[in-house]
Coordinates of C-alpha atoms in Angstrom, one line a residue:
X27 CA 0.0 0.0 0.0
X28 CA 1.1 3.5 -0.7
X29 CA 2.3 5.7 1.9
X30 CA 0.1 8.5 0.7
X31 CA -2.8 6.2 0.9
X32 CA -5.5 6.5 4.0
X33 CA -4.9 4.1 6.5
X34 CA -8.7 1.9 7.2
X35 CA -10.1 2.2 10.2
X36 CA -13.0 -0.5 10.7
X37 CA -15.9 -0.1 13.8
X38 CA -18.5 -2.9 13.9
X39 CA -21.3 -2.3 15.8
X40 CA -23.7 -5.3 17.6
X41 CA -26.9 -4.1 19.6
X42 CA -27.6 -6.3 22.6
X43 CA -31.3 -6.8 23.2
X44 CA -33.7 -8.1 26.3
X45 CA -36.1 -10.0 26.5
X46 CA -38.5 -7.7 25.5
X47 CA -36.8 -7.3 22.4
X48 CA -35.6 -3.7 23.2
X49 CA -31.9 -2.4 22.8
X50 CA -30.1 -2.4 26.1
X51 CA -26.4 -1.8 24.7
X52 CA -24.0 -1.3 22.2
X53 CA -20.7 -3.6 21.9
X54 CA -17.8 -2.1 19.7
X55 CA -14.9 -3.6 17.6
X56 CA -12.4 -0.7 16.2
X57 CA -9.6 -2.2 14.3
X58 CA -6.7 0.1 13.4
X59 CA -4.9 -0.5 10.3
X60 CA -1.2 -1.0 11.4
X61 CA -0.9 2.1 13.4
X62 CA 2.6 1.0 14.6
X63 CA 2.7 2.5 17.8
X64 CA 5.9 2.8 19.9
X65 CA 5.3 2.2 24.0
X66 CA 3.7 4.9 25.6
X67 CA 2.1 6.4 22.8
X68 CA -1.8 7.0 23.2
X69 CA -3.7 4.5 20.7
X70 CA -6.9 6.5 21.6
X71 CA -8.6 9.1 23.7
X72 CA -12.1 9.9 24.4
X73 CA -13.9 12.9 26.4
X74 CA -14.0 12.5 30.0
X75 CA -17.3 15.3 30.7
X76 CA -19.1 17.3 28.3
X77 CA -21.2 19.9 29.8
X78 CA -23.8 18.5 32.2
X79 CA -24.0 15.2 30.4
X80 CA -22.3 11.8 30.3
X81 CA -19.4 10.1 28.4
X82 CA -18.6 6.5 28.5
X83 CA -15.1 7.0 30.2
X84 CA -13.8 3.2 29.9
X85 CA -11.4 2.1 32.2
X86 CA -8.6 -0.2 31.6
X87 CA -10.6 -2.9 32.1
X88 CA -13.4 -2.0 30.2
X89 CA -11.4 -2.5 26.6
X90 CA -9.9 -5.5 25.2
X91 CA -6.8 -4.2 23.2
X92 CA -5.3 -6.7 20.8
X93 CA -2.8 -7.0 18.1
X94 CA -1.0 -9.5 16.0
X95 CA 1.0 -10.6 19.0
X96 CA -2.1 -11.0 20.9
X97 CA -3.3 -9.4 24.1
X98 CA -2.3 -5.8 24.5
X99 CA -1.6 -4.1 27.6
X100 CA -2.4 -0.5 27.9
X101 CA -2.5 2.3 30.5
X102 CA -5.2 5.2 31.0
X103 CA -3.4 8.8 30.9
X104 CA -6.0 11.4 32.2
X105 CA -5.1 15.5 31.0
X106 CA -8.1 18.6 31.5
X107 CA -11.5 16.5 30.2
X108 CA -9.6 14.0 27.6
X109 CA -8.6 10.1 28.6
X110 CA -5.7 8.9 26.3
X111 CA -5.1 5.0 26.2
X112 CA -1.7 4.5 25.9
X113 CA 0.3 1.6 24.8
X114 CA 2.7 -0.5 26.9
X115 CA 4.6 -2.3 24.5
X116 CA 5.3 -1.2 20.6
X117 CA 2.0 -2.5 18.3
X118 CA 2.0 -5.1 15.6
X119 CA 0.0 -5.3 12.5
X120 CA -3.5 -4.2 13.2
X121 CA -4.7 -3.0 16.4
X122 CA -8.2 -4.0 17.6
X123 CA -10.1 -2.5 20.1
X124 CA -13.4 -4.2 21.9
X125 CA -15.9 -2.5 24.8
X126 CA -18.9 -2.3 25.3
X127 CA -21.6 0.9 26.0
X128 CA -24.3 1.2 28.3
X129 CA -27.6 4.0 28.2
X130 CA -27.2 6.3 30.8
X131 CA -29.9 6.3 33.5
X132 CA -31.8 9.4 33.4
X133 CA -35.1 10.9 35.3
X134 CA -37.1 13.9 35.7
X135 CA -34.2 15.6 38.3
X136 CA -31.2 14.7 35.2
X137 CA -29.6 18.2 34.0
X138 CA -30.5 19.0 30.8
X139 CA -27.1 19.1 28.3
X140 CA -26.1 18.4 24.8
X141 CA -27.4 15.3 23.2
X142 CA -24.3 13.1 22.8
X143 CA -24.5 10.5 25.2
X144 CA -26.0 6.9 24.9
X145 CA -29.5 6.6 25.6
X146 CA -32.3 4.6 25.5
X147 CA -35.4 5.9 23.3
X148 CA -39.0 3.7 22.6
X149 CA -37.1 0.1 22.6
X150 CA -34.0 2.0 21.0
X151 CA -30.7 3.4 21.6
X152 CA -28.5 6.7 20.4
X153 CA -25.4 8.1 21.0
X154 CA -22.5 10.1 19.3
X155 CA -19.5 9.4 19.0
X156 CA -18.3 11.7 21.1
X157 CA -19.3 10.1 24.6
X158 CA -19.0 6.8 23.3
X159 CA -16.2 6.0 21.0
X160 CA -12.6 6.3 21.6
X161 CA -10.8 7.7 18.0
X162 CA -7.2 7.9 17.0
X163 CA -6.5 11.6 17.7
X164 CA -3.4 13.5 18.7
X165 CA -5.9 16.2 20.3
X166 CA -6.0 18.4 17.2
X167 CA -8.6 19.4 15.5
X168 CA -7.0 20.6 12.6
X169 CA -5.0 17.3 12.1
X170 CA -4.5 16.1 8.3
X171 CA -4.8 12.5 9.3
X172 CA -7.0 10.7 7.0
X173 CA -8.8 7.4 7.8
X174 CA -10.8 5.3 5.7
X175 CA -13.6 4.3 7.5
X176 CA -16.2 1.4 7.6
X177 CA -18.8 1.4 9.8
X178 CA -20.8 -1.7 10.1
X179 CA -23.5 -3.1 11.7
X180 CA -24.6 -6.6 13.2
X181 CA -27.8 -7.2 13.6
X182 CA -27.6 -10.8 13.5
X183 CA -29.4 -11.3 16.9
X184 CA -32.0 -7.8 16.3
X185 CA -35.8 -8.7 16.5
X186 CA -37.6 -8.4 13.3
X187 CA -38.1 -4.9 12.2
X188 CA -34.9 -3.2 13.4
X189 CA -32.9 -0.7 11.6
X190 CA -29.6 0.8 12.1
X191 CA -28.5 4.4 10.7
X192 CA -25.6 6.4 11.2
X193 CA -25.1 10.0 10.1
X194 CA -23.7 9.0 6.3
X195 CA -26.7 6.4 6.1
X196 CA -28.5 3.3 7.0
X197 CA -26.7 -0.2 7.4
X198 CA -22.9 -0.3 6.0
X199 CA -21.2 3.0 4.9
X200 CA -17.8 3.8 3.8
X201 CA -15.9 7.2 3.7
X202 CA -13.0 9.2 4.0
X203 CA -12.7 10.8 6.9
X204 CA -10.0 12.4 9.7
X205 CA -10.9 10.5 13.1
X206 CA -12.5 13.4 14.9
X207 CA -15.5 13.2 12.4
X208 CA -16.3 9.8 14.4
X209 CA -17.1 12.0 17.1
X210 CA -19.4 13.7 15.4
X211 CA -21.5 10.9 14.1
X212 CA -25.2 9.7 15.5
X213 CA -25.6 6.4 15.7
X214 CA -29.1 5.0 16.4
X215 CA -30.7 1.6 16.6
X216 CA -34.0 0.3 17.3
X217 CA -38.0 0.1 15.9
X218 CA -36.8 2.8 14.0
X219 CA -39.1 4.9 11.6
X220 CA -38.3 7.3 9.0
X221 CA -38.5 10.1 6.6
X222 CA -39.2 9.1 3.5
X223 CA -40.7 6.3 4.9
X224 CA -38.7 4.0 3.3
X225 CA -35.7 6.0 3.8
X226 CA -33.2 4.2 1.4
X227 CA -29.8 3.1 2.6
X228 CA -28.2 6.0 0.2
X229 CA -30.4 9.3 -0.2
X230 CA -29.7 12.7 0.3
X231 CA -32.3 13.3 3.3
X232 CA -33.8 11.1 6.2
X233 CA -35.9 11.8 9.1
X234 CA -35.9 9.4 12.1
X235 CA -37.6 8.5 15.1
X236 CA -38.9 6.2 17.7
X237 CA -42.5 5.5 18.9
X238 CA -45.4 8.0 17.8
X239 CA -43.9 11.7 18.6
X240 CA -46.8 14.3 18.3
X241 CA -47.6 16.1 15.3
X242 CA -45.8 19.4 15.6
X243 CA -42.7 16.7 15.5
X244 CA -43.8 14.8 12.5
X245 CA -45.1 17.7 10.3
X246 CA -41.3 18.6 10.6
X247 CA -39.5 16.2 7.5
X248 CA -40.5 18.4 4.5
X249 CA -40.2 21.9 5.8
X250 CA -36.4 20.3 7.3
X251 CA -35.4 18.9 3.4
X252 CA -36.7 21.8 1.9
X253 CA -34.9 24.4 4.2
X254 CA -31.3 22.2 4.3
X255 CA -31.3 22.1 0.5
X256 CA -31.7 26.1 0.5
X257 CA -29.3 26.4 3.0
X258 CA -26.9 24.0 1.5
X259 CA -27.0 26.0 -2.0
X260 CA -26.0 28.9 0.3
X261 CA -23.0 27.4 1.9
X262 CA -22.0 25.8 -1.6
X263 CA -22.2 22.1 -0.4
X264 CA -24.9 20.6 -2.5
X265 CA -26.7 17.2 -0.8
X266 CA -25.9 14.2 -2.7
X267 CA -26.3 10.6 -2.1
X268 CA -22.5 10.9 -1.6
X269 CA -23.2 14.2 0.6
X270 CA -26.3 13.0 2.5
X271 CA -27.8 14.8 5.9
X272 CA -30.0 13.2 8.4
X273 CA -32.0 14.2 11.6
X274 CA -32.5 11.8 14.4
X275 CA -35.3 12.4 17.1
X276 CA -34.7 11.5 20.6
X277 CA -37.6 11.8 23.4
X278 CA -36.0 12.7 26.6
X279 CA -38.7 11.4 28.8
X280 CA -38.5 10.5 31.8
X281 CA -35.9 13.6 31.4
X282 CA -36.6 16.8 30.6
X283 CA -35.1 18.5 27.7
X284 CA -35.7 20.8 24.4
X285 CA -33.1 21.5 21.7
X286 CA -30.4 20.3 19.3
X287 CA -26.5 19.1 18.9
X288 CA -25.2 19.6 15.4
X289 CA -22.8 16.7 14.1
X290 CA -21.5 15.6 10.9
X291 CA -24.2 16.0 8.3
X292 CA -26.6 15.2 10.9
X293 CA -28.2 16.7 14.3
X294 CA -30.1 15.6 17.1
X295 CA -33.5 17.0 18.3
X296 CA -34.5 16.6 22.0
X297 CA -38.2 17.0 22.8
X298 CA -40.0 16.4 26.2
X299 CA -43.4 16.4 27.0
X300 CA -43.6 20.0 27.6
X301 CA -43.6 20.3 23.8
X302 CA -46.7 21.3 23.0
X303 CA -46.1 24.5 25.4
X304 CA -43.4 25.4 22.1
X305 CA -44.5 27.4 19.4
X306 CA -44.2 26.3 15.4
X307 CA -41.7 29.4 15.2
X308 CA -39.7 28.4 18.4
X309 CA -39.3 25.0 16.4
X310 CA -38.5 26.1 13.2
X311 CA -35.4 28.6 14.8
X312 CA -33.9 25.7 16.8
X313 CA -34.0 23.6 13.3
X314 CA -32.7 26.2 11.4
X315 CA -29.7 26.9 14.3
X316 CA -28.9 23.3 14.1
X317 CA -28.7 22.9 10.2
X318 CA -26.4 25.7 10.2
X319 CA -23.7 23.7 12.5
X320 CA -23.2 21.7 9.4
X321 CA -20.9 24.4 7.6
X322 CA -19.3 27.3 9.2
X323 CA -17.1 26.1 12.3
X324 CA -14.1 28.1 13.6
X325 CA -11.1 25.5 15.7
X326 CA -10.0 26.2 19.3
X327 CA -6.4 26.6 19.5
X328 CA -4.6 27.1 23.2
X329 CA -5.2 29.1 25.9
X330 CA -2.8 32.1 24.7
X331 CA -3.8 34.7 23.6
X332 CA -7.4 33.1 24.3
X333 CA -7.6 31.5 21.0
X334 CA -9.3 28.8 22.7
X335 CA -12.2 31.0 23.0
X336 CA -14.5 29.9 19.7
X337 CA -18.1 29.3 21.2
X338 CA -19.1 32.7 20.1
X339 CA -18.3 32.5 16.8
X340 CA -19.4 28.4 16.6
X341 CA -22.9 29.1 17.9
X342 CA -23.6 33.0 17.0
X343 CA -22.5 32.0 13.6
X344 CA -25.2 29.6 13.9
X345 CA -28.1 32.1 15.5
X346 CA -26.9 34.5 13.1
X347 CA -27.9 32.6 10.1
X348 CA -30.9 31.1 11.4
X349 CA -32.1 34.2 12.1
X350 CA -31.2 35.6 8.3
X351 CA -30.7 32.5 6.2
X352 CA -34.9 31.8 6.0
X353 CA -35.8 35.7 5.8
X354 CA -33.5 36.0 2.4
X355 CA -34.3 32.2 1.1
X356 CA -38.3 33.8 1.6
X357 CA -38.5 30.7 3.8
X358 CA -39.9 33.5 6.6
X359 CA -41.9 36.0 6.1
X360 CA -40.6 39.9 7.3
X361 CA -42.6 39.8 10.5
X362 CA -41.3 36.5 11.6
X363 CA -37.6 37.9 10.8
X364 CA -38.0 40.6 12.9
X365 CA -40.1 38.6 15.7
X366 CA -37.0 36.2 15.4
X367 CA -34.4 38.7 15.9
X368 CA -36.0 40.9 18.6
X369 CA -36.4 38.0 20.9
X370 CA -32.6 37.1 20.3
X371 CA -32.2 41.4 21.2
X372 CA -34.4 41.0 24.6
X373 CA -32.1 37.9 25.4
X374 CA -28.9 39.7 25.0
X375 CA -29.8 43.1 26.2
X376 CA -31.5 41.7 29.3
X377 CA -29.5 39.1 30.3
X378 CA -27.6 39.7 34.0
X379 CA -24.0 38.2 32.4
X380 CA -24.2 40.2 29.2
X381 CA -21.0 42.0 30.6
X382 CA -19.0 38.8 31.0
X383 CA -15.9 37.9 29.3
X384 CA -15.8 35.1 26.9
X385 CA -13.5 33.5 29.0
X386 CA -15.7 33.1 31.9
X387 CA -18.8 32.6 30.2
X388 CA -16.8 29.5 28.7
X389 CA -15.3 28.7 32.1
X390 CA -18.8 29.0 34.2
X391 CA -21.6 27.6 31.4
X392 CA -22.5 24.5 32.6
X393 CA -23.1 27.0 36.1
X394 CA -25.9 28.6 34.8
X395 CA -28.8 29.1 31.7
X396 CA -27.8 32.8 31.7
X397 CA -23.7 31.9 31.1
X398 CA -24.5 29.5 28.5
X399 CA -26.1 31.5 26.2
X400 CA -24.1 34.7 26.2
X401 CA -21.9 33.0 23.5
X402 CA -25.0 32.4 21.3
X403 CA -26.4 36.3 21.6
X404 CA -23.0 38.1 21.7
X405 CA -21.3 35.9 19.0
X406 CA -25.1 37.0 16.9
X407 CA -25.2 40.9 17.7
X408 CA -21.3 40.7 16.9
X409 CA -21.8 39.4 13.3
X410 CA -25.0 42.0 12.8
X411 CA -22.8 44.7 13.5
X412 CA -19.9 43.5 11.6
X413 CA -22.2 42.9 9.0
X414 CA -23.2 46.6 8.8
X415 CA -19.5 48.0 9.1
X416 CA -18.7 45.4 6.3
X417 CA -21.5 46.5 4.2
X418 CA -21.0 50.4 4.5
X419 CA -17.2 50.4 3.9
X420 CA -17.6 48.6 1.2
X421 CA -20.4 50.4 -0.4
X422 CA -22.7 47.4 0.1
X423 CA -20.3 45.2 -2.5
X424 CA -19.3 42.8 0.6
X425 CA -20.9 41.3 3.9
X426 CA -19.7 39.7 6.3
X427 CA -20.8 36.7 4.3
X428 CA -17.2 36.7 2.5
X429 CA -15.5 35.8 5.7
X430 CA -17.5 32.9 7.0
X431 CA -17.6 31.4 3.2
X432 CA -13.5 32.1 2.9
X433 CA -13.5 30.5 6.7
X434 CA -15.2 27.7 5.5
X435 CA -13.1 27.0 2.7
X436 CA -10.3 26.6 4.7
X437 CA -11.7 23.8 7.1
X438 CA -12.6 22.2 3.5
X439 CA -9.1 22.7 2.0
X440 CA -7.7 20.8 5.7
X441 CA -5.8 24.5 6.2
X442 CA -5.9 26.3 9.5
X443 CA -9.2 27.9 10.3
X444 CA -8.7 29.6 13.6
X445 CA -9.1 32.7 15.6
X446 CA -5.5 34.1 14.2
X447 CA -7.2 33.5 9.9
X448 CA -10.1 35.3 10.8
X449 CA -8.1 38.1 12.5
X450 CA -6.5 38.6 9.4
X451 CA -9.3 38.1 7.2
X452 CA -10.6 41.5 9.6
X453 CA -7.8 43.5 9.0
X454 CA -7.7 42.9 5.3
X455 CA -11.3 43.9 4.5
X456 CA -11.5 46.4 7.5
X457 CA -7.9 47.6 8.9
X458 CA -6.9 47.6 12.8
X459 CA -9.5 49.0 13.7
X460 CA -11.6 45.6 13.3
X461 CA -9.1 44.2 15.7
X462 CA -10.3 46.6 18.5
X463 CA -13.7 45.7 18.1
X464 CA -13.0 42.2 18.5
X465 CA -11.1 42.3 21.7
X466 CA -13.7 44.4 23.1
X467 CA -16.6 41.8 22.1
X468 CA -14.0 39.3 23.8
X469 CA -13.9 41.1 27.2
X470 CA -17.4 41.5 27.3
X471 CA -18.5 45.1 26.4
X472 CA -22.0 45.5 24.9
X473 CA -22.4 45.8 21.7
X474 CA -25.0 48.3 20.4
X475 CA -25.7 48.5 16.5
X476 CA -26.0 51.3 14.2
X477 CA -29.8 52.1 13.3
X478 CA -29.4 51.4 10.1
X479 CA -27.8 47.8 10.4
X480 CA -30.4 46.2 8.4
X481 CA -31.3 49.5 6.5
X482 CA -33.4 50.1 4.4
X483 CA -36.0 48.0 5.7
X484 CA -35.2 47.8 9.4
X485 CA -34.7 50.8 12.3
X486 CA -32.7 49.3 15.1
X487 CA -34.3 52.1 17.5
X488 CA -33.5 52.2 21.4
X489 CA -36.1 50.3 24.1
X490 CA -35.2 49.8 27.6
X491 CA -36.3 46.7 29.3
X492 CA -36.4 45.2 32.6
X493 CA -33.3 43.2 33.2
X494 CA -34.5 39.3 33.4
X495 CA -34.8 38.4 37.4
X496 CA -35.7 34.5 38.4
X497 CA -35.2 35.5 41.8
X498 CA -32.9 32.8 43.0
X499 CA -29.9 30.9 42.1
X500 CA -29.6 29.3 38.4
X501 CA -28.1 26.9 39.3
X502 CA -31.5 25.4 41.0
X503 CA -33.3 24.3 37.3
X504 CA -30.2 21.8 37.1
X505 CA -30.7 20.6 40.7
X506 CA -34.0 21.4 41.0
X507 CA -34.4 22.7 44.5
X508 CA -34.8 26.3 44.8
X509 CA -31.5 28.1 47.1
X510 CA -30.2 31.1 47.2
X511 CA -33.6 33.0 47.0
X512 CA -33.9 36.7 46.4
X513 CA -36.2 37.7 49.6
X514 CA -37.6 41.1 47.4
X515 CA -38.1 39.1 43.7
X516 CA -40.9 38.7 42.2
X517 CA -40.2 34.5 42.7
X518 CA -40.5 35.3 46.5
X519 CA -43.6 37.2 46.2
X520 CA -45.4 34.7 44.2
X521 CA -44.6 32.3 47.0
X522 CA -41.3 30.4 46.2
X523 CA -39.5 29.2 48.9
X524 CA -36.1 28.0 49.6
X525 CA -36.3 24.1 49.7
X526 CA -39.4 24.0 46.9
X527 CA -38.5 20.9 44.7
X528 CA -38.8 21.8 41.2
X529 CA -41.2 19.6 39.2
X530 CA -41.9 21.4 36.2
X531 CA -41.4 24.8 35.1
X532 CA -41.6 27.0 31.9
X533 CA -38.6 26.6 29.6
X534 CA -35.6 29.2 30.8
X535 CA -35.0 30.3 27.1
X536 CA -38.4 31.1 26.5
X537 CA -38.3 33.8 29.4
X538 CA -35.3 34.9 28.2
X539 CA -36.3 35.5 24.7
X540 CA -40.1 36.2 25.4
X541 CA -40.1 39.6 27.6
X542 CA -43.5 39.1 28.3
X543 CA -43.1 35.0 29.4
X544 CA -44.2 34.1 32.7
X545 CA -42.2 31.7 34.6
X546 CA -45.3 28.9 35.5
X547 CA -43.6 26.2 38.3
X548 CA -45.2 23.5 39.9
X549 CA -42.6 22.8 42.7
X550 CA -43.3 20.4 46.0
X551 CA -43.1 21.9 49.6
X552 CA -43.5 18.4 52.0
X553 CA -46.2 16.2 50.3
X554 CA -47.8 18.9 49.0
X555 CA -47.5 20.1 45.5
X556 CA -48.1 24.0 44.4
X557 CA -48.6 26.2 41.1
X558 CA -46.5 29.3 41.4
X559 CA -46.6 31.9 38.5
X560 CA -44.6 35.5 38.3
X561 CA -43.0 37.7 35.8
X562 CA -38.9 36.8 35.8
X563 CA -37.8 40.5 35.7
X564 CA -36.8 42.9 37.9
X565 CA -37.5 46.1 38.8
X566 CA -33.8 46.9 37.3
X567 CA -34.6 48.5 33.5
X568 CA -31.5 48.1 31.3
X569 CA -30.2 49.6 28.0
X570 CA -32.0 47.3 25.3
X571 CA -32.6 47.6 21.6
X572 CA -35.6 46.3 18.8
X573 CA -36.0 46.2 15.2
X574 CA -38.5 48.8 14.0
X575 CA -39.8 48.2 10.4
X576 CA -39.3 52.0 8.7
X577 CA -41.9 53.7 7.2
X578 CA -42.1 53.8 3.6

């Protein structure tokens, strides 16, 4: 075999069932292709915590390691949130790697957090493969290694009627890939149905599911195909049977949980029961946020400098577009463009850590609803007013559309396509100035917008707001028992109480991005259960900004 030539990397895949016939786990086999290895090296590494949710984290025991000397020893090397598997001896031939993952055991009191983890779903299972499946990676995003991978799975002892899809397809798929793409790959299993409903093994779209979601759920398929293939024409990355793009619906029940995680041509959508409390719209934006994760992405380098420090460009890219991508493609009509964006306004303008850094935002997320989306508001209102600077000193010839495209390119060319390109990429269409702006947006500062930022339709005209206020400590949805309550907020003088136990409430975001949402709890005091409704603001107003539609 040429030296230039990929080297395979092989993952076979067998569901274990009960006796009811329903998938209970997932047993691996990764072979390596020859990765000659020299003792101590790491043959592996996989995330130790993501967020709020759950990775596999095997220990030594917990995978076979074998070559073509036989039984290979190897030791765990644990650095910041990654697990390497190293070596203890210098590798022979092919390397093959066995373990086996288990659903993680969720109820109502589980922390909501991004859908990666296994879980089970209706008599099925899904995961990515970033909490479940150790890859060959030397902890670089931007590596060049090249892999081709085969991804199969055996269904020999499935009951009658189940499927198996990844992200590139249903049954056995074959690609090209660099090892950290792995990661980003769903993989579900199960009584699966789909979208079309006899999703073919190749196919440019599918739509799956477990069990009978409710109708705002399965209305979803066409208005999802015909909005990718829009969005795809945008981003220049036509879907193909060679291209494909799939969405996988998980029900989180008995969790709780509403929202998406973006992977490799592909995303997962979380729904709860509470679903039919979320509007059509509210749907639609998540959808649209999620499809754009599939193009622009910007890699974290180190600490220095903070060029670590991508979130606000990953997900405000993503809100950005979401927000502007359906408006332009006359997927939305005006008023639902400026509904959209003045909601994403009141979230950033009212929001009590819109004057953190990036770094402690990224530091302190998983801490609290308010941290975690201050890269998602700022990174937006950063791009709508570089949009506008982009657009008037160019005389409306360029946007800021130029960047993320050239950005873009460079992920797809395998060159860098960090902090330090874009940098440049400001300087060059905007001078040093552009540089200023940046670091400022970095540290924190607010960001206000010129009024004519989406001229000539569009005011952006000054309203203050009341600054959002759930009375206690945020960190209470996640644990859900009320502490650290504010005495004087409107919480306390609905009749919240430190030591409630929270058993349902209204979703945080929508009182962040609905100024008029009232936060409705049922929370349990003893034996007794109570209905407790108030207004999540206080009496605090704060500088905040909407979209006015100009007279014509």
């Amino acid at each position: 075999m040429a030296s230039s030539e990929p080297q395979s990397l092989s993952l076979r895949i067998k569901p274990q069932f009960d006796h009811n016939g329903e998938a209970h786990s997932l047993g691996f086999s990764l072979a390596l292709e020859c990765p000659s290895l020299t003792a101590g090296q790491s043959l592996c590494c996989l995330n130790t915590k993501m967020g709020n949710g759950t990775t596999q984290c095997y220990t030594k025991d917990q995978i076979h390691v074998s070559d073509s000397d036989g039984f290979l020893d190897i030791e765990i090397h644990d650095k910041g949130r990654m697990r390497s598997y190293l070596v203890n001896r210098p590798t022979t031939g092919n390397v093959v790697m066995n373990f086996v993952a288990h659903p993680v055991k969720v109820d109502s009191k589980t922390p909501i957090g991004g859908r990666y983890e296994l879980r089970r779903d209706q008599g099925g299972l899904q995961c990515m493969g970033l909490s479940t499946i150790p890859i060959p990676w030397d902890v670089s995003l931007t590596t060049k290694a090249r892999y081709r991978m085969e991804i199969e799975w055996d269904l020999s002892d499935a009951p009658q009627g189940t499927r198996a899809v990844s992200s590139f397809g249903e049954g056995r798929v074959q690609r090209v890939h660099p090892p950290f793409d792995l990661w980003r790959m769903v993989f579900t299993v199960g009584p699966l149905k789909s979208y079309p409903l006899d999703a073919p093994r190749g196919g440019h779209f599918g739509f799956y599911w477990f069990g009978k979601p409710p109708t705002s759920i399965t209305a979803l398929p066409p208005v999802c195909e015909e909005l990718f293939a829009k969005m795809s024409n945008f981003f220049r990355d036509k879907a193909s049977e060679e291209n494909p793009y799939r969405i996988f619906v998980r029900r989180a029940t008995p969790a709780r949980g509403f929202g998406g995680s973006g992977g490799i041509r592909s995303f997962v959508l979380e729904y709860d029961d509470a679903i039919d409390t979320i509007s059509q719209d509210e749907i639609f934006t998540l959808l649209a946020h999620e499809m754009v994760h599939n193009w622009p992405l910007m890699a974290a380098d180190s600490k220095e400098d903070d060029l670590d420090l991508v979130a606000w460009y990953n997900e405000g890219v993503a809100d950005y577009y979401a927000a502007v991508l359906p408006y332009r493609i006359s997927h939305r009509t005006k008023a639902c463009f400026r509904k959209h964006l003045n909601a994403k306004f009141t979230e950033y303008y009212t929001n009590p850590c819109r004057l953190v850094s990036n770094r402690q935002a990224e530091d302190k997320a998983w801490t609290s609803p308010n941290l975690q989306t201050v890269p998602y508001t700022r990174g937006l209102m950063y791009f709508c007013k570089l949009d506008a600077q982009i657009r008037r000193a160019s005389n409306g010839c360029k946007s800021v559309d130029e960047l993320v495209l050239s950005l873009l390119e460079k992920l797809r060319k395998y060159e860098p396509f960090g902090i330090r390109e874009w940098k440049d990429m400001l300087v060059d269409v905007l001078g040093a100035k552009a540089l200023e702006d940046f670091q400022t947006m970095n540290k924190g500062e607010l960001i206000r917008l010129p009024a004519d930022a989406f001229a000539p339709d569009y005011e952006v005209v000054r309203v203050d707001e009341r600054e959002l206020d759930f009375g206690f400590d945020m960190g209470s949805f996640s644990k859900r028992v009320v502490s650290g309550l504010n005495l004087t907020s409107e919480a306390a003088k609905a009749g919240l109480e430190d030591g409630d136990e929270i058993i349902k409430n209204t979703f945080v975001w929508q009182c962040q991005q609905n100024y008029e949402r009232k936060m409705r709890m049922t929370i349990r005091r003893g034996h007794v259960e109570h209905k407790i409704e108030y207004w999540p603001r206080a009496e605090k107003m704060v500088e905040s900004w909407r979209l006015h539609e100009t007279k014509s």
